[in-house]
Amino acid sequence: MVKDYTLNEITIQVIQYLKDAKRTEFNRLLDELHPYDIARIYELLPIKHRNRFLSFLNIAQLASMLQELDNEQQQNVLNHLGIEKAVKVMDKMDNDDLVTLLEELLPESKEKFLANMKKEESQVVQDLMNYSPETAGRLMTNRYVWIPQHYTVKDVMNKLREYAEIAESINYLYVINDKKQLIGVISYRDLILSEPKEQVETIMYERVISVTVNTDQERAAQIIQRYDFLALPVVNHDNVLVGILTVDDMIDVLIQEASEDIEKLSASGKDIDFDTKAPIAAYRRLPWLILLLFIGLVSGTIVSTFEETLQKVVALAFFMPMIAGMTGNTGTQSLAVVVRGLTSRDINKKVVMKLIFRELLVGIIIGLTCGILISIIAYIWQGNPLLGLVIGSTLVITLIIGTLAGTIIPLILHQFKVDPAVASGPLITTLNDVLSLLIYFGIASIFISHLM
Amino acid sequence: MVKDYTLNEITIQVIQYLKDAKRTEFNRLLDELHPYDIARIYELLPIKHRNRFLSFLNIAQLASMLQELDNEQQQNVLNHLGIEKAVKVMDKMDNDDLVTLLEELLPESKEKFLANMKKEESQVVQDLMNYSPETAGRLMTNRYVWIPQHYTVKDVMNKLREYAEIAESINYLYVINDKKQLIGVISYRDLILSEPKEQVETIMYERVISVTVNTDQERAAQIIQRYDFLALPVVNHDNVLVGILTVDDMIDVLIQEASEDIEKLSASGKDIDFDTKAPIAAYRRLPWLILLLFIGLVSGTIVSTFEETLQKVVALAFFMPMIAGMTGNTGTQSLAVVVRGLTSRDINKKVVMKLIFRELLVGIIIGLTCGILISIIAYIWQGNPLLGLVIGSTLVITLIIGTLAGTIIPLILHQFKVDPAVASGPLITTLNDVLSLLIYFGIASIFISHLM
């Protein structure tokens, strides 16, 4: 019955059940919903109904809903629940999600929750938190099925039935030896196509693609994406299987990395979304803007150096915004190609040299096209062929330099493993401003006597 | 044995086997590799070995390797194989990948291949190609398992064993009625936890989340991401199940959409990657640059209108690059937040109003901070308090306007379903240039008599 309703309609129904305290009907309805939807309904509920809503949900439902809420809402729910129930819910949560939740809490609440959780669970979570952020170790889950190498297909099927409920992914079964080292993998598909008596060892793939606990999360996500895997095993430095990464978490990593690329290109500051409060958003963007303000003043200093030239031929000022703007634009275009390319493929010297040469050629083509065009326009507009030539040749040079700056700067930063956020679009734009003005007034000063 | 080798080492081994014509050893080695790796090895192979490599692979291996090559390489392989073998390989390919391959071919080769393929396969492919690009219909696969509603768990298990080999995803089993309409879903996990005698109808979820053939691919990918699904059913307008979307294809969609966002922000032109040839890359970027060149000239015209003002106080020109640059930068920052936000959440009037108000506040905070800072700097540098005031107040106004322009323009374009690529970063930057110069010289002109 519930199947064709929109979330708003379901929420109205939920409110009715809450008002009438119809717990059975409430549970029947909620059983049909995904955790994501339950979380959305919780957000849609008026505050006054939330307490009863939470008290009607069972521990498992609370755990899966909590995983779909943002951090602020998670903390609200935890406060509502009280420490005792909250800890029970935490015990049921996927440990990777739990780590993310705990990290955002104040140190004292974190300690309080950890102290009250089941010992083994709190140990697992604390182990995970010891890995560096953005590594495979931090994101892996321990809810997977491992198979000793001497098992038969039938043994595996029995084990699977036993563990299906707690395993996050049963698409791949990882085979381990008696030292718990990862030695093979079987897909579930291969398993149901095999005879029950067959030995796992004989049907498994030996070339298991795995990552270590220290592998960067972006690298792990790339592997999942390239191989179309649904999960990826994580081993420690003795090749002992310690967890798996699941495709849903890796999608989130890919999206996060794409957002970071966009932050780089726009210097928009970390972690600003629609819900960020204005003072926080402003605070995160200001450092960049103030830096760029000072670099912008460098442009001003350059212009002031050429004050005399400018005073003699004011028309030079008319083309300043266009030249600086165009150089910035070509730089941003190249930057986007490089930043995006770096995330999607592996880099070696040959690739880099080819790319730089390509962008040089692009710069020349773009520079010549725009340079010739603007020469003609400037000549017609200002009636001065030499002015046209000065502006045209400036644009040829600055567009080539702009393109190369947008290509080489991020590559160098990548090479030296500097946080590539430094190579932000506005930074390259502003640097290109400075360069282009230097070249413009440099060329203009040479021809100044003829320009007047 | 092969498990710890790098791809380069394996490639050397492969070349040796090819040279010695050791087909058995070759096949044993290749059996351990993933299609993605086989494709990379093919690319690493010297041209002279490729023909034999292709002749050693069986049809299934060729089909899965082809899916992992880029379009240029795909066409090379097809030419190598010849029409007869190529068609056999195509029959084995996933139909969504096949559609992508065929679309890139010349119309006459496309026709030739389709005419030679198995009738039912070519019909399926042609049906898929009739859906608009970037819709669920175009990307769905027909390799899935559907279950009639009257089946028992045991029946399902038998059917599964039969179809496991051809099904792309057996994580979810879709239940249909006798009109082939989608009425439920069971996860494989639920299935192995149920009694063999149980009826499918009693254990299935009735609230199936599905998309229609016309659903935009980005929307479908969002659903997969939000619900952490591994696959998503696709229905036609009578709710008849016609295919499924798999998570691996949806990851590619999410990455493609992120790249498009980056193209928007950088106006870098569509589909430029590290392998694009320079003339093509230049050709794709030039239209934007030429448009931006003309808009840049509008800035020039504004400056020329205020020629007199500028001639009287040349120092005004010193701050031009900084003011235009800063306004552009704040615009880009807001734009990035909006563009990114639009992909990750649903928009309604409330969200939009909240966002605009937030960005207005951000603009005011940023504007006041930077404005006061620059007033002081300008006063110290030029020794003219009024000049400081003119520049400071200009920056306050332009930063507020820049922030709002970067917020509102993409929202309006989104509202009117205009291709949001129009709201590119450089465009907003350049528009903000024009606005900021107008405001700057407007304010300066008012105070001109006091500035001199």
Coordinates of C-alpha atoms in Angstrom, one line a residue, chain B:
Chain B
M1 CA 52.3 -17.6 -9.3
V2 CA 51.1 -14.6 -11.2
K3 CA 49.6 -13.0 -8.2
D4 CA 52.4 -10.7 -7.1
Y5 CA 53.6 -9.6 -10.5
T6 CA 53.2 -6.1 -11.8
L7 CA 51.4 -5.5 -15.1
N8 CA 54.7 -4.8 -16.8
E9 CA 56.1 -8.1 -15.7
I10 CA 53.0 -9.9 -16.8
T11 CA 53.2 -8.2 -20.2
I12 CA 56.8 -9.4 -20.7
Q13 CA 55.6 -12.9 -19.9
V14 CA 52.8 -12.6 -22.3
I15 CA 55.1 -11.4 -25.1
Q16 CA 57.3 -14.5 -24.4
Y17 CA 54.3 -16.8 -24.7
L18 CA 53.2 -15.1 -27.9
K19 CA 56.7 -15.4 -29.4
D20 CA 56.9 -19.1 -28.5
A21 CA 53.3 -19.6 -29.6
K22 CA 52.5 -21.2 -26.1
R23 CA 48.8 -21.0 -26.3
T24 CA 48.0 -23.1 -23.2
E25 CA 50.3 -21.2 -20.9
F26 CA 49.0 -18.0 -22.3
N27 CA 45.4 -19.0 -21.5
R28 CA 46.3 -20.2 -18.1
L29 CA 47.9 -16.8 -17.4
L30 CA 45.1 -14.8 -18.9
D31 CA 42.5 -16.7 -16.9
E32 CA 43.9 -15.2 -13.7
L33 CA 43.5 -11.6 -14.9
H34 CA 40.7 -9.2 -14.8
P35 CA 39.3 -7.7 -18.1
Y36 CA 40.7 -4.3 -17.0
D37 CA 44.2 -5.7 -16.7
I38 CA 43.9 -7.6 -20.0
A39 CA 43.0 -4.3 -21.7
R40 CA 46.0 -2.5 -20.1
I41 CA 48.3 -5.4 -21.3
Y42 CA 46.9 -5.0 -24.8
E43 CA 47.8 -1.3 -24.7
L44 CA 51.3 -2.1 -23.4
L45 CA 52.0 -4.7 -26.2
P46 CA 54.1 -3.6 -29.1
I47 CA 51.9 -3.4 -32.2
K48 CA 53.6 -6.4 -33.9
H49 CA 52.4 -8.8 -31.1
R50 CA 48.8 -7.6 -31.0
N51 CA 47.5 -9.7 -33.9
R52 CA 48.5 -12.9 -32.3
F53 CA 47.4 -11.7 -28.9
L54 CA 43.9 -11.1 -30.2
S55 CA 43.8 -14.5 -32.0
F56 CA 44.8 -16.2 -28.7
L57 CA 41.9 -14.7 -26.8
N58 CA 38.5 -16.4 -26.9
I59 CA 35.3 -14.6 -27.7
A60 CA 34.3 -14.0 -24.1
Q61 CA 37.7 -12.6 -23.2
L62 CA 37.6 -10.4 -26.3
A63 CA 34.2 -9.1 -25.3
S64 CA 35.1 -8.3 -21.7
M65 CA 38.5 -6.7 -22.8
L66 CA 36.7 -4.5 -25.4
Q67 CA 34.6 -3.1 -22.7
E68 CA 37.7 -1.8 -20.9
L69 CA 39.3 -0.1 -23.9
D70 CA 38.8 3.5 -25.1
N71 CA 37.0 4.1 -28.3
E72 CA 40.0 4.5 -30.5
Q73 CA 41.4 1.1 -29.3
Q74 CA 38.1 -0.5 -29.7
Q75 CA 37.9 0.4 -33.3
N76 CA 41.5 -0.9 -33.8
V77 CA 40.5 -4.2 -32.3
L78 CA 37.4 -4.5 -34.4
N79 CA 39.4 -3.9 -37.5
H80 CA 41.9 -6.5 -36.5
L81 CA 39.2 -9.1 -35.8
G82 CA 37.3 -8.7 -39.1
I83 CA 33.6 -8.4 -39.3
E84 CA 32.7 -12.1 -38.7
K85 CA 34.6 -12.5 -35.4
A86 CA 33.8 -8.9 -34.4
V87 CA 30.1 -9.6 -34.6
K88 CA 30.5 -12.7 -32.4
V89 CA 32.3 -10.7 -29.8
M90 CA 29.6 -8.0 -29.9
D91 CA 27.0 -10.6 -29.3
K92 CA 28.8 -11.4 -26.0
M93 CA 29.2 -7.8 -24.9
D94 CA 27.0 -6.2 -22.3
N95 CA 24.4 -4.4 -24.3
D96 CA 25.0 -1.0 -22.6
D97 CA 28.7 -1.2 -23.4
L98 CA 27.8 -2.3 -27.0
V99 CA 25.5 0.7 -27.5
T100 CA 28.3 3.1 -26.4
L101 CA 30.7 1.3 -28.8
L102 CA 28.4 1.4 -31.8
E103 CA 27.4 5.0 -31.3
E104 CA 31.0 6.1 -31.9
L105 CA 31.3 4.2 -35.2
L106 CA 30.6 5.6 -38.6
P107 CA 27.0 5.1 -39.6
E108 CA 27.9 2.6 -42.4
S109 CA 30.0 0.4 -40.1
K110 CA 27.3 0.6 -37.4
E111 CA 24.8 -0.7 -39.9
K112 CA 27.1 -3.4 -41.1
F113 CA 27.7 -4.8 -37.6
L114 CA 24.0 -4.6 -36.6
A115 CA 23.0 -6.4 -39.8
N116 CA 25.4 -9.3 -39.0
M117 CA 24.6 -9.7 -35.3
K118 CA 22.1 -12.2 -33.9
K119 CA 18.7 -10.8 -34.6
E120 CA 17.5 -10.7 -31.0
E121 CA 20.7 -9.0 -29.8
S122 CA 20.7 -6.4 -32.6
Q123 CA 17.0 -5.7 -31.8
V124 CA 17.8 -5.1 -28.1
V125 CA 20.7 -2.8 -29.0
Q126 CA 18.6 -0.8 -31.5
D127 CA 15.8 -0.5 -28.9
L128 CA 18.4 0.9 -26.4
M129 CA 19.7 3.4 -28.9
N130 CA 16.2 4.8 -29.4
Y131 CA 16.2 6.2 -25.8
S132 CA 17.6 9.7 -25.4
P133 CA 21.3 9.9 -24.4
E134 CA 21.9 10.3 -20.7
T135 CA 18.7 8.5 -19.7
A136 CA 18.3 5.3 -17.7
G137 CA 16.9 3.6 -20.8
R138 CA 20.2 4.1 -22.6
L139 CA 22.4 2.8 -19.8
M140 CA 20.4 -0.2 -18.6
T141 CA 21.4 -3.8 -19.1
N142 CA 19.1 -6.7 -19.8
R143 CA 21.3 -9.1 -17.9
Y144 CA 19.3 -9.4 -14.7
V145 CA 17.1 -12.0 -13.0
W146 CA 13.4 -11.5 -12.7
I147 CA 11.2 -13.7 -10.6
P148 CA 7.5 -14.5 -11.1
Q149 CA 5.5 -13.7 -8.0
H150 CA 4.2 -17.2 -7.4
Y151 CA 7.7 -18.7 -7.1
T152 CA 9.0 -20.2 -3.9
V153 CA 12.4 -19.6 -2.5
K154 CA 13.5 -23.0 -3.9
D155 CA 12.3 -22.1 -7.4
V156 CA 14.2 -18.9 -7.2
M157 CA 17.4 -20.7 -6.2
N158 CA 17.1 -23.0 -9.2
K159 CA 16.5 -20.2 -11.6
L160 CA 19.4 -18.3 -10.1
R161 CA 21.8 -21.2 -10.7
E162 CA 20.6 -21.3 -14.2
Y163 CA 21.0 -17.6 -14.9
A164 CA 24.0 -16.7 -12.7
E165 CA 26.4 -16.9 -15.6
I166 CA 24.7 -14.2 -17.7
A167 CA 23.3 -12.0 -14.9
E168 CA 25.3 -8.9 -14.2
S169 CA 23.9 -8.5 -10.7
I170 CA 22.2 -11.0 -8.6
N171 CA 22.2 -8.9 -5.5
Y172 CA 18.6 -8.0 -6.0
L173 CA 15.9 -10.2 -7.5
Y174 CA 13.0 -8.3 -9.0
V175 CA 9.6 -9.8 -8.6
I176 CA 7.1 -9.3 -11.4
N177 CA 3.4 -10.1 -11.9
D178 CA 1.9 -11.8 -14.9
K179 CA 1.8 -8.5 -16.8
K180 CA 5.6 -8.3 -16.2
Q181 CA 5.1 -5.3 -13.9
L182 CA 7.5 -4.8 -11.2
I183 CA 5.8 -5.5 -7.8
G184 CA 8.6 -6.3 -5.4
V185 CA 12.2 -6.9 -4.7
I186 CA 14.2 -9.4 -2.6
S187 CA 17.8 -9.1 -1.7
Y188 CA 19.9 -12.2 -2.1
R189 CA 20.7 -12.0 1.5
D190 CA 17.0 -12.3 2.5
L191 CA 16.7 -15.2 0.2
I192 CA 19.4 -17.4 1.8
L193 CA 18.0 -16.6 5.2
S194 CA 14.5 -17.8 4.2
E195 CA 13.0 -21.3 4.2
P196 CA 13.0 -23.0 0.8
K197 CA 9.2 -23.5 0.8
E198 CA 8.4 -19.9 1.5
Q199 CA 6.6 -17.9 -1.1
V200 CA 8.5 -15.0 -2.7
E201 CA 5.5 -12.8 -2.4
T202 CA 5.5 -13.0 1.4
I203 CA 9.2 -12.1 1.9
M204 CA 9.6 -9.4 -0.8
Y205 CA 9.7 -5.7 -0.2
E206 CA 6.8 -4.0 -1.9
R207 CA 8.1 -0.5 -1.9
V208 CA 10.6 -0.9 -4.8
I209 CA 12.5 2.1 -5.7
S210 CA 12.8 2.2 -9.5
V211 CA 13.3 4.7 -12.3
T212 CA 11.7 4.9 -15.7
V213 CA 13.5 4.6 -19.0
N214 CA 13.4 8.4 -19.4
T215 CA 14.9 9.2 -16.0
D216 CA 18.0 11.4 -16.3
Q217 CA 21.2 9.4 -15.7
E218 CA 22.3 11.8 -13.0
R219 CA 19.1 11.4 -11.1
A220 CA 19.4 7.6 -11.3
A221 CA 23.0 7.8 -10.1
Q222 CA 21.9 10.0 -7.1
I223 CA 19.4 7.3 -6.1
I224 CA 22.0 4.6 -6.2
Q225 CA 24.4 6.7 -4.2
R226 CA 21.8 7.8 -1.6
Y227 CA 20.4 4.4 -1.0
D228 CA 23.7 2.6 -1.3
F229 CA 22.1 0.3 -3.9
L230 CA 24.2 -2.1 -6.1
A231 CA 21.6 -2.0 -8.8
L232 CA 18.4 -0.1 -9.6
P233 CA 15.4 -1.5 -11.7
V234 CA 14.2 0.4 -14.8
V235 CA 10.5 0.3 -15.8
N236 CA 8.6 1.6 -18.8
H237 CA 5.5 3.8 -18.4
D238 CA 3.3 0.8 -17.7
N239 CA 5.6 -0.2 -14.8
V240 CA 6.9 -3.1 -16.8
L241 CA 10.4 -4.1 -15.8
V242 CA 12.7 -3.6 -18.8
G243 CA 16.2 -3.5 -17.4
I244 CA 18.5 -2.6 -14.5
L245 CA 21.2 0.0 -13.9
T246 CA 24.3 -1.3 -12.1
V247 CA 26.4 0.6 -9.6
D248 CA 29.6 0.4 -11.7
D249 CA 27.9 2.3 -14.6
M250 CA 26.4 4.8 -12.1
I251 CA 29.9 5.5 -10.7
D252 CA 31.0 6.4 -14.2
V253 CA 27.9 8.7 -14.5
L254 CA 28.8 10.4 -11.2
I255 CA 32.4 11.0 -12.4
Q256 CA 31.2 12.2 -15.7
E257 CA 28.8 14.7 -14.0
A258 CA 31.6 15.9 -11.7
S259 CA 33.8 16.5 -14.8
E260 CA 31.0 18.4 -16.4
D261 CA 30.7 20.6 -13.3
I262 CA 34.4 21.3 -13.6
E263 CA 34.0 22.2 -17.2
K264 CA 31.3 24.6 -16.2
L265 CA 33.5 26.3 -13.7
S266 CA 36.5 26.5 -16.0
A267 CA 34.8 26.8 -19.4
S268 CA 37.4 24.3 -20.5
G269 CA 35.3 22.9 -23.2
K270 CA 33.7 19.4 -23.4
D271 CA 35.7 16.2 -23.4
I272 CA 39.2 17.4 -23.2
D273 CA 41.5 14.9 -21.6
F274 CA 45.2 14.1 -21.7
D275 CA 44.9 12.3 -25.0
T276 CA 43.0 15.0 -26.9
K277 CA 45.0 16.3 -29.8
A278 CA 46.1 20.0 -29.6
P279 CA 44.0 21.4 -32.6
I280 CA 40.9 19.7 -31.2
A281 CA 41.5 20.9 -27.7
A282 CA 42.1 24.4 -29.0
Y283 CA 39.0 24.2 -31.2
R284 CA 36.9 23.2 -28.2
R285 CA 38.1 26.0 -26.0
L286 CA 38.2 28.8 -28.5
P287 CA 34.5 29.6 -28.8
W288 CA 34.4 30.5 -25.1
L289 CA 37.6 32.4 -25.2
I290 CA 36.4 34.5 -28.2
L291 CA 33.1 35.2 -26.4
L292 CA 35.0 36.2 -23.3
L293 CA 37.3 38.4 -25.4
F294 CA 34.3 40.4 -26.5
I295 CA 32.9 40.7 -23.0
G296 CA 36.3 41.8 -21.9
L297 CA 36.1 44.5 -24.5
V298 CA 32.9 45.7 -22.8
S299 CA 35.1 46.3 -19.7
G300 CA 37.4 48.2 -22.0
T301 CA 34.5 50.4 -23.3
I302 CA 33.5 51.2 -19.7
V303 CA 37.0 52.2 -18.8
S304 CA 37.2 54.4 -22.0
T305 CA 33.9 56.1 -21.0
F306 CA 35.7 57.2 -17.8
E307 CA 38.8 58.2 -19.8
E308 CA 38.6 61.7 -18.4
T309 CA 38.3 60.5 -14.8
L310 CA 41.2 58.1 -15.3
Q311 CA 43.4 60.8 -16.9
K312 CA 42.9 63.0 -13.9
V313 CA 43.6 60.4 -11.3
V314 CA 45.9 57.8 -12.9
A315 CA 46.2 56.1 -9.5
L316 CA 42.7 54.7 -10.1
A317 CA 44.1 52.4 -12.7
F318 CA 46.4 50.8 -10.1
F319 CA 43.5 49.3 -8.3
M320 CA 41.6 48.2 -11.4
P321 CA 43.1 44.7 -11.6
M322 CA 42.6 44.0 -7.9
I323 CA 38.9 45.1 -7.8
A324 CA 38.0 43.2 -11.0
G325 CA 39.9 40.2 -9.8
M326 CA 38.5 40.1 -6.3
T327 CA 34.9 40.5 -7.6
G328 CA 35.5 37.6 -10.0
N329 CA 37.0 35.5 -7.3
T330 CA 34.1 35.8 -4.9
G331 CA 31.7 35.1 -7.8
T332 CA 33.6 31.9 -8.6
Q333 CA 33.5 30.8 -4.9
S334 CA 29.8 31.2 -4.7
L335 CA 29.3 29.5 -8.1
A336 CA 31.3 26.5 -7.0
V337 CA 29.1 26.0 -3.9
V338 CA 25.9 26.3 -6.0
V339 CA 27.0 24.1 -8.9
R340 CA 28.2 21.4 -6.4
G341 CA 25.1 21.7 -4.3
L342 CA 22.7 21.4 -7.2
T343 CA 24.2 18.0 -8.0
S344 CA 24.0 16.6 -4.5
R345 CA 20.5 17.7 -3.3
D346 CA 17.0 18.5 -4.4
I347 CA 16.1 22.1 -4.7
N348 CA 13.0 23.8 -3.6
K349 CA 12.0 27.4 -3.0
K350 CA 12.9 27.3 0.7
V351 CA 16.3 26.0 0.0
V352 CA 17.0 28.6 -2.7
M353 CA 15.8 31.5 -0.5
K354 CA 17.9 30.3 2.4
L355 CA 20.9 29.9 0.2
I356 CA 20.6 33.4 -1.4
F357 CA 20.2 35.0 2.0
R358 CA 23.2 33.0 3.3
E359 CA 25.3 34.2 0.4
L360 CA 24.1 37.8 0.8
L361 CA 25.4 37.6 4.4
V362 CA 28.6 36.0 3.3
G363 CA 29.0 38.8 0.7
I364 CA 28.5 41.5 3.4
I365 CA 31.0 39.9 5.8
I366 CA 33.6 39.4 3.1
G367 CA 32.9 42.8 1.5
L368 CA 33.3 44.7 4.8
T369 CA 36.4 42.8 5.8
C370 CA 38.2 43.2 2.5
G371 CA 36.8 46.8 2.0
I372 CA 38.1 48.0 5.3
L373 CA 41.5 46.3 4.8
I374 CA 42.0 47.9 1.3
S375 CA 40.9 51.3 2.5
I376 CA 43.7 51.3 5.0
I377 CA 46.3 49.9 2.5
A378 CA 45.3 52.4 -0.2
Y379 CA 45.4 55.3 2.2
I380 CA 48.9 54.3 3.4
W381 CA 50.2 53.6 -0.2
Q382 CA 48.8 56.6 -2.0
G383 CA 48.5 58.9 1.0
N384 CA 45.0 59.9 0.0
P385 CA 42.2 59.1 2.6
L386 CA 39.5 59.8 0.1
L387 CA 41.0 57.4 -2.5
G388 CA 41.1 54.8 0.2
L389 CA 37.5 55.4 0.9
V390 CA 36.5 55.2 -2.8
I391 CA 38.3 51.9 -3.2
G392 CA 37.1 50.4 0.0
S393 CA 33.5 51.2 -0.5
T394 CA 33.7 50.0 -4.1
L395 CA 35.1 46.7 -2.9
V396 CA 32.3 46.4 -0.3
I397 CA 29.6 46.8 -3.0
T398 CA 31.3 44.8 -5.7
L399 CA 32.0 41.8 -3.4
I400 CA 28.4 41.7 -2.3
I401 CA 27.3 41.9 -5.9
G402 CA 29.9 39.4 -7.0
T403 CA 28.8 36.9 -4.4
L404 CA 25.1 37.3 -5.4
A405 CA 25.8 37.0 -9.1
G406 CA 27.7 33.8 -8.5
T407 CA 24.8 32.5 -6.6
I408 CA 21.8 33.7 -8.5
I409 CA 22.8 33.3 -12.1
P410 CA 23.4 29.5 -11.9
L411 CA 20.2 29.1 -9.9
I412 CA 18.2 31.0 -12.5
L413 CA 19.7 29.0 -15.3
H414 CA 18.9 25.8 -13.4
Q415 CA 15.4 27.0 -12.8
F416 CA 14.8 27.6 -16.6
K417 CA 16.6 24.3 -17.4
V418 CA 19.1 26.2 -19.5
D419 CA 22.2 24.2 -20.0
P420 CA 24.1 25.3 -16.9
A421 CA 27.4 25.2 -18.8
V422 CA 26.4 28.8 -19.7
A423 CA 27.1 29.8 -16.1
S424 CA 30.7 29.0 -16.4
G425 CA 33.3 30.4 -14.0
P426 CA 35.0 32.6 -16.6
L427 CA 31.7 34.0 -17.7
I428 CA 30.7 35.0 -14.2
T429 CA 34.2 36.3 -13.6
T430 CA 34.0 38.4 -16.8
L431 CA 30.5 39.7 -16.0
N432 CA 31.7 40.6 -12.6
D433 CA 34.6 42.5 -14.2
V434 CA 32.2 44.6 -16.1
L435 CA 30.0 45.3 -13.1
S436 CA 32.9 46.1 -10.8
L437 CA 34.5 48.6 -13.2
L438 CA 31.2 50.4 -13.7
I439 CA 30.7 50.7 -9.9
Y440 CA 34.4 51.7 -9.4
F441 CA 34.4 54.5 -11.9
G442 CA 30.9 55.5 -11.0
I443 CA 31.9 56.1 -7.4
A444 CA 35.2 57.6 -8.4
S445 CA 33.5 60.1 -10.8
I446 CA 31.2 61.3 -8.0
F447 CA 34.2 62.2 -5.8
I448 CA 36.5 63.1 -8.7
S449 CA 36.9 66.8 -7.7
H450 CA 38.0 65.8 -4.2
L451 CA 40.3 63.0 -5.4
M452 CA 42.6 65.3 -7.4

